Amino acid sequence: MTSPPSLWQLFRVFFVMGATSIGGGVVGYLRSALVVRQRWVDDATFVELLAISQTLPGLNATNMSILVGDRLRGTPGAVLAALGMCLPGAMLMTGAAFAYGIGGDDPLSKAFLHAIAAGAVGLVLMVMVQLGAKVLSGFADYVFVAVTAILVAGFRVPVPLAMIGMGAIAIWWHRPRKAPPSP
Amino acid sequence: MKQLLDIGGVFAYLSLLTVGGGMAAFPELKELTVNTYHWLTFPELLHYYSIGQLAPGPNMMMVATVGAHVAGLPGAAVALVAFILPTGIFTLVVGRLWNRLANWPWRPAIERGLGSVAVGLVLSGAIVMGRGAFTSPYYIALGAAVFGLLMMTKINPALPILASGAIGMAAYLL
């Protein structure tokens, strides 16, 4: 691994990623920039930081920026990495809101927007399948997924309640134990 | 001022729910911005969320659009800071601690347990979103086609989403 980058370098690399990672899948962009091109972290560290990012609340891409920035340059590094990652998208989306205010009511824009909303559901489902392939490993896990979804989407249970309740049950189910689980 | 405080409160709260990704917070995002505060309609929220899928960077920078929709530039800034800062500090602190807990026996239990719940929350988000977006079989077909394409190929997800937009416009014009 090379010596830690300067704060400016760190900001620049994350800013470029924040501006070019179009179409979701920021994790792929992160890996190719941080592990392959810059060699700031190795693959094992990357996977470990990713597991932390996905477990903690917060967006995966933002959490990864904070964790990698912190590893490389401490708190200032974490702040600049996260800023670089978020700024381009944040500026674009703010601009988009104003454009929507001007042209969003046009029937042609509405036809476009409603169709991309339908397409975006397809993307969300794909992300869910990918996430599921990584973390679900037994019948019980699928039950936790189904019950959580039925509670939130079916019975309108508030997300924090479902998260804490189902989270506690699922963590308890996977609790560390030496003997094999009794049937 | 009251409105900016509300925006800050709502998005700071929502940020705590984004376990496993931004989509996990979608049901609550809809509940608060559409039903509780009436800041925008459900179709408007869906449109903003979908535009957000086309933007680079983290997938929930669309919170800026809701902030801007309600209170202009200050609204966008407050929504972004509230959405990113609290969990950011949390990640910074816990991230350092988490490394030291590499051999803590409860760590895999938490990762696996919260992992399943996170998938369930993303699924809930997709269902809530689908109820708004799938208003006719034609839209279901679009969503299914994007899902199928993304599962079978490695193309950039922005491309099929843009293509569905183009199909939607063509269908309107013809």
Coordinates of C-alpha atoms in Angstrom, one line a residue:
Chain A
M1 CA 0.0 0.0 0.0
T2 CA 1.2 3.5 -0.8
S3 CA 1.6 6.4 1.8
P4 CA -1.6 8.1 2.9
P5 CA -2.9 10.7 0.3
S6 CA -3.1 14.4 1.1
L7 CA -6.5 15.7 2.1
W8 CA -6.9 17.5 -1.2
Q9 CA -6.2 14.2 -3.1
L10 CA -8.7 12.4 -0.9
F11 CA -11.4 15.0 -1.6
R12 CA -10.7 15.0 -5.3
V13 CA -10.9 11.2 -5.7
F14 CA -14.2 11.0 -3.8
F15 CA -15.6 14.0 -5.6
V16 CA -14.8 12.4 -9.0
M17 CA -16.6 9.2 -7.8
G18 CA -19.5 11.2 -6.5
A19 CA -19.8 12.9 -9.9
T20 CA -19.4 9.8 -12.1
S21 CA -21.1 6.9 -10.3
I22 CA -24.3 7.2 -12.3
G23 CA -26.9 4.5 -12.0
G24 CA -26.4 3.3 -8.4
G25 CA -23.9 0.6 -7.6
V26 CA -21.6 3.1 -6.0
V27 CA -19.9 0.1 -4.3
G28 CA -18.5 -1.0 -7.6
Y29 CA -17.1 2.4 -8.3
L30 CA -15.7 2.6 -4.8
R31 CA -13.8 -0.6 -5.1
S32 CA -12.3 0.1 -8.5
A33 CA -11.1 3.6 -7.3
L34 CA -9.9 2.8 -3.8
V35 CA -8.6 -0.8 -4.1
V36 CA -7.6 -1.1 -7.7
R37 CA -6.5 2.4 -8.9
Q38 CA -5.4 4.3 -5.8
R39 CA -4.5 1.2 -3.6
W40 CA -5.5 3.1 -0.5
V41 CA -7.1 0.0 1.0
D42 CA -6.7 -3.7 0.3
D43 CA -9.6 -6.0 -0.6
A44 CA -10.0 -7.6 2.8
T45 CA -10.2 -4.2 4.5
F46 CA -12.7 -3.0 1.8
V47 CA -15.0 -6.0 2.4
E48 CA -14.8 -5.4 6.2
L49 CA -15.6 -1.7 5.9
L50 CA -18.5 -2.5 3.6
A51 CA -20.0 -4.9 6.2
I52 CA -19.8 -2.1 8.7
S53 CA -21.4 0.4 6.3
Q54 CA -24.3 -1.9 5.6
T55 CA -24.9 -2.7 9.2
L56 CA -24.9 0.9 10.5
P57 CA -27.6 3.3 9.6
G58 CA -26.7 5.8 6.9
L59 CA -26.2 5.5 3.1
N60 CA -23.7 2.8 2.2
A61 CA -21.7 5.1 -0.1
T62 CA -21.6 7.9 2.6
N63 CA -20.6 5.4 5.3
M64 CA -17.9 3.9 3.1
S65 CA -16.5 7.4 2.4
I66 CA -16.4 8.2 6.1
L67 CA -14.8 4.9 7.1
V68 CA -12.1 5.0 4.4
G69 CA -11.5 8.7 4.9
D70 CA -11.0 8.1 8.6
R71 CA -8.6 5.2 8.0
L72 CA -6.5 7.3 5.7
R73 CA -6.5 10.8 7.3
G74 CA -8.6 10.7 10.5
T75 CA -11.6 12.9 11.1
P76 CA -10.7 15.6 8.5
G77 CA -10.3 12.8 6.0
A78 CA -13.7 11.4 6.8
V79 CA -15.4 14.8 6.5
L80 CA -13.7 15.6 3.1
A81 CA -14.3 12.1 1.7
A82 CA -18.0 12.3 2.6
L83 CA -18.3 15.9 1.3
G84 CA -16.7 14.9 -2.0
M85 CA -19.0 11.9 -2.4
C86 CA -22.2 13.8 -1.7
L87 CA -21.7 17.2 -3.2
P88 CA -22.1 16.5 -6.9
G89 CA -25.3 14.5 -6.5
A90 CA -26.6 17.0 -4.0
M91 CA -26.1 19.9 -6.3
L92 CA -27.6 18.1 -9.3
M93 CA -30.6 17.1 -7.3
T94 CA -31.2 20.6 -6.0
G95 CA -31.1 21.8 -9.6
A96 CA -33.5 19.0 -10.6
A97 CA -36.0 20.2 -8.0
F98 CA -36.0 23.7 -9.6
A99 CA -36.3 22.2 -13.1
Y100 CA -39.2 20.0 -11.8
G101 CA -40.9 23.1 -10.5
I102 CA -40.8 24.7 -13.9
G103 CA -41.5 21.7 -16.2
G104 CA -42.8 18.9 -14.0
D105 CA -46.4 19.5 -14.7
D106 CA -46.0 19.2 -18.5
P107 CA -47.9 16.0 -19.6
L108 CA -44.8 14.8 -21.5
S109 CA -42.6 15.2 -18.4
K110 CA -45.2 13.4 -16.4
A111 CA -45.3 10.5 -18.9
F112 CA -41.5 10.4 -18.7
L113 CA -41.4 10.6 -14.9
H114 CA -44.1 8.0 -14.2
A115 CA -42.4 5.6 -16.6
I116 CA -39.0 6.0 -14.9
A117 CA -40.7 5.5 -11.5
A118 CA -41.9 2.1 -12.7
G119 CA -38.4 1.3 -14.0
A120 CA -36.9 2.4 -10.7
V121 CA -39.0 -0.2 -8.8
G122 CA -37.2 -2.8 -11.0
L123 CA -33.9 -1.4 -9.9
V124 CA -34.9 -1.4 -6.2
L125 CA -35.9 -5.1 -6.5
M126 CA -32.6 -5.9 -8.1
V127 CA -30.7 -4.2 -5.3
M128 CA -32.8 -6.2 -2.8
V129 CA -32.0 -9.5 -4.5
Q130 CA -28.3 -8.6 -4.5
L131 CA -28.3 -7.6 -0.9
G132 CA -30.3 -10.7 -0.1
A133 CA -27.8 -13.0 -1.8
K134 CA -25.1 -11.7 0.4
V135 CA -26.8 -11.7 3.8
L136 CA -29.6 -14.4 3.7
S137 CA -28.3 -17.8 4.5
G138 CA -31.1 -19.9 6.0
F139 CA -34.9 -20.4 6.0
A140 CA -35.2 -18.3 9.2
D141 CA -33.6 -15.3 7.4
Y142 CA -36.2 -15.5 4.7
V143 CA -38.9 -15.6 7.4
F144 CA -37.4 -12.4 9.0
V145 CA -37.5 -10.7 5.5
A146 CA -41.1 -11.7 4.9
V147 CA -42.4 -10.8 8.3
T148 CA -40.6 -7.4 8.2
A149 CA -42.1 -6.6 4.8
I150 CA -45.6 -7.7 5.9
L151 CA -45.5 -5.6 9.0
V152 CA -44.2 -2.5 7.3
A153 CA -45.9 -2.6 3.9
G154 CA -49.0 -4.6 4.9
F155 CA -49.8 -3.4 8.4
R156 CA -48.2 0.0 8.2
V157 CA -46.1 -0.7 11.3
P158 CA -43.7 2.2 11.7
V159 CA -40.2 1.4 10.3
P160 CA -38.3 2.0 13.6
L161 CA -40.7 -0.3 15.5
A162 CA -40.3 -3.1 12.9
M163 CA -36.5 -2.5 12.8
I164 CA -36.0 -2.7 16.5
G165 CA -38.5 -5.5 17.1
M166 CA -37.5 -7.8 14.2
G167 CA -33.8 -6.8 14.6
A168 CA -33.8 -8.0 18.2
I169 CA -35.5 -11.3 17.3
A170 CA -33.2 -11.9 14.3
I171 CA -30.0 -11.0 16.3
W172 CA -31.2 -13.3 19.1
W173 CA -31.8 -16.1 16.6
H174 CA -28.2 -15.7 15.4
R175 CA -26.8 -15.3 18.9
P176 CA -23.4 -16.8 19.6
R177 CA -23.7 -20.3 21.0
K178 CA -21.4 -23.2 21.2
A179 CA -23.8 -26.1 21.0
P180 CA -25.8 -26.6 17.7
P181 CA -29.3 -25.2 17.9
S182 CA -31.9 -27.5 19.4
P183 CA -34.7 -28.5 17.0
Chain B
M1 CA -38.0 28.9 10.3
K2 CA -40.5 26.5 11.8
Q3 CA -40.6 24.8 8.4
L4 CA -36.8 24.4 8.3
L5 CA -36.8 22.9 11.7
D6 CA -39.5 20.5 10.6
I7 CA -37.4 19.5 7.6
G8 CA -34.3 19.1 9.7
G9 CA -36.2 16.9 12.2
V10 CA -37.9 14.7 9.6
F11 CA -34.7 14.0 7.7
A12 CA -32.5 13.5 10.8
Y13 CA -35.1 10.9 11.9
L14 CA -35.3 9.3 8.5
S15 CA -31.5 9.0 8.3
L16 CA -31.6 6.7 11.3
L17 CA -33.8 4.2 9.4
T18 CA -31.5 3.8 6.4
V19 CA -30.1 0.4 7.5
G20 CA -29.0 -1.6 4.4
G21 CA -29.6 1.4 2.1
G22 CA -31.8 4.5 1.5
M23 CA -34.8 2.5 0.3
A24 CA -35.4 1.1 3.8
A25 CA -36.5 4.6 4.8
F26 CA -38.9 5.0 1.9
P27 CA -42.2 3.9 3.6
E28 CA -41.5 6.4 6.5
L29 CA -40.4 9.1 4.0
K30 CA -43.7 8.8 2.2
E31 CA -45.7 8.7 5.5
L32 CA -44.1 11.9 6.8
T33 CA -43.7 14.1 3.8
V34 CA -47.0 13.1 2.0
N35 CA -49.4 12.1 4.8
T36 CA -48.2 14.0 7.9
Y37 CA -46.7 17.3 6.6
H38 CA -48.4 17.4 3.1
W39 CA -45.2 18.9 1.7
L40 CA -45.8 17.1 -1.6
T41 CA -48.1 14.5 -3.3
F42 CA -47.2 10.9 -3.6
P43 CA -46.7 11.1 -7.4
E44 CA -44.3 14.0 -6.8
L45 CA -42.3 12.1 -4.3
L46 CA -42.1 9.1 -6.7
H47 CA -40.9 11.3 -9.5
Y48 CA -38.2 12.9 -7.3
Y49 CA -37.1 9.5 -6.0
S50 CA -36.9 8.2 -9.6
I51 CA -34.9 11.2 -10.8
G52 CA -32.6 10.5 -7.8
Q53 CA -31.9 7.1 -9.2
L54 CA -30.4 8.7 -12.3
A55 CA -28.1 11.0 -10.3
P56 CA -24.5 10.1 -9.4
G57 CA -23.3 9.5 -5.9
P58 CA -25.2 8.1 -2.9
N59 CA -28.7 7.0 -3.9
M60 CA -30.7 9.3 -1.5
M61 CA -29.4 12.7 -2.6
M62 CA -33.0 13.1 -3.6
V63 CA -33.7 14.4 -0.1
A64 CA -32.4 17.7 -1.4
T65 CA -35.3 17.8 -3.9
V66 CA -37.9 17.4 -1.1
G67 CA -36.2 20.1 0.9
A68 CA -36.0 22.4 -2.1
H69 CA -39.6 21.7 -3.1
V70 CA -40.8 22.8 0.4
A71 CA -38.4 25.7 1.2
G72 CA -36.1 26.4 -1.7
L73 CA -32.3 26.4 -1.4
P74 CA -32.2 26.6 2.5
G75 CA -34.7 23.7 2.6
A76 CA -32.4 21.6 0.3
A77 CA -29.3 22.4 2.5
V78 CA -31.1 21.6 5.8
A79 CA -32.5 18.3 4.4
L80 CA -29.1 17.2 3.2
V81 CA -27.2 18.2 6.4
A82 CA -29.9 16.6 8.6
F83 CA -29.9 13.5 6.6
I84 CA -26.1 13.0 6.5
L85 CA -24.6 14.5 9.7
P86 CA -26.2 12.5 12.5
T87 CA -25.5 9.0 11.0
G88 CA -22.2 10.3 9.7
I89 CA -21.0 11.0 13.2
F90 CA -22.4 7.7 14.4
T91 CA -20.5 5.8 11.7
L92 CA -17.3 7.6 12.5
V93 CA -17.5 6.7 16.2
V94 CA -18.9 3.2 15.8
G95 CA -16.6 2.4 12.9
R96 CA -13.5 2.9 15.1
L97 CA -15.1 0.8 17.8
W98 CA -16.3 -1.9 15.4
N99 CA -12.7 -2.6 14.2
R100 CA -11.7 -3.4 17.8
L101 CA -14.7 -5.7 18.1
A102 CA -13.5 -8.0 15.3
N103 CA -13.6 -11.1 17.6
W104 CA -16.6 -10.1 19.6
P105 CA -19.0 -13.1 19.3
W106 CA -22.1 -11.0 18.9
R107 CA -20.7 -9.1 15.9
P108 CA -21.7 -11.7 13.3
A109 CA -25.0 -12.1 15.0
I110 CA -25.7 -8.4 14.7
E111 CA -24.5 -8.3 11.1
R112 CA -26.6 -11.3 10.0
G113 CA -29.7 -10.4 12.1
L114 CA -29.8 -6.7 11.0
G115 CA -29.0 -7.9 7.4
S116 CA -32.2 -9.9 7.1
V117 CA -34.3 -7.1 8.6
A118 CA -32.6 -4.6 6.1
V119 CA -33.6 -6.8 3.2
G120 CA -37.1 -6.9 4.5
L121 CA -37.1 -3.1 4.8
V122 CA -35.9 -2.6 1.3
L123 CA -38.6 -5.0 0.1
S124 CA -41.2 -2.9 2.0
G125 CA -39.9 0.2 0.3
A126 CA -40.2 -1.5 -3.1
I127 CA -43.8 -2.5 -2.3
V128 CA -44.8 1.0 -1.1
M129 CA -43.2 2.5 -4.2
G130 CA -44.8 -0.1 -6.5
R131 CA -48.3 0.7 -5.2
G132 CA -47.7 4.3 -6.5
A133 CA -45.8 3.5 -9.7
F134 CA -47.6 0.4 -11.0
T135 CA -50.9 2.1 -11.8
S136 CA -51.6 -0.1 -14.9
P137 CA -50.3 -3.5 -16.3
Y138 CA -48.1 -1.4 -18.7
Y139 CA -46.1 0.1 -15.8
I140 CA -45.8 -3.4 -14.2
A141 CA -44.3 -4.6 -17.4
L142 CA -41.8 -1.8 -17.5
G143 CA -40.7 -2.4 -13.9
A144 CA -40.4 -6.2 -14.6
A145 CA -38.4 -5.6 -17.8
V146 CA -35.9 -3.4 -16.0
F147 CA -35.6 -5.9 -13.2
G148 CA -35.1 -8.8 -15.6
L149 CA -32.5 -6.9 -17.7
L150 CA -30.5 -5.9 -14.6
M151 CA -30.6 -9.5 -13.2
M152 CA -29.4 -11.0 -16.5
T153 CA -26.9 -8.4 -17.7
K154 CA -24.3 -6.1 -16.1
I155 CA -25.4 -2.9 -17.8
N156 CA -25.5 0.4 -16.0
P157 CA -28.9 0.6 -14.2
A158 CA -29.4 4.2 -15.4
L159 CA -29.7 2.9 -19.0
P160 CA -32.9 0.8 -18.7
I161 CA -34.4 3.4 -16.4
L162 CA -33.8 6.1 -19.0
A163 CA -35.2 3.7 -21.7
S164 CA -38.4 3.2 -19.7
G165 CA -38.7 7.0 -19.6
A166 CA -38.3 7.1 -23.4
I167 CA -40.9 4.4 -23.8
G168 CA -43.3 6.4 -21.6
M169 CA -42.8 9.5 -23.7
A170 CA -43.2 7.6 -26.9
A171 CA -46.4 6.0 -25.6
Y172 CA -47.8 9.4 -24.7
L173 CA -47.0 10.9 -28.1
L174 CA -48.3 8.1 -30.2

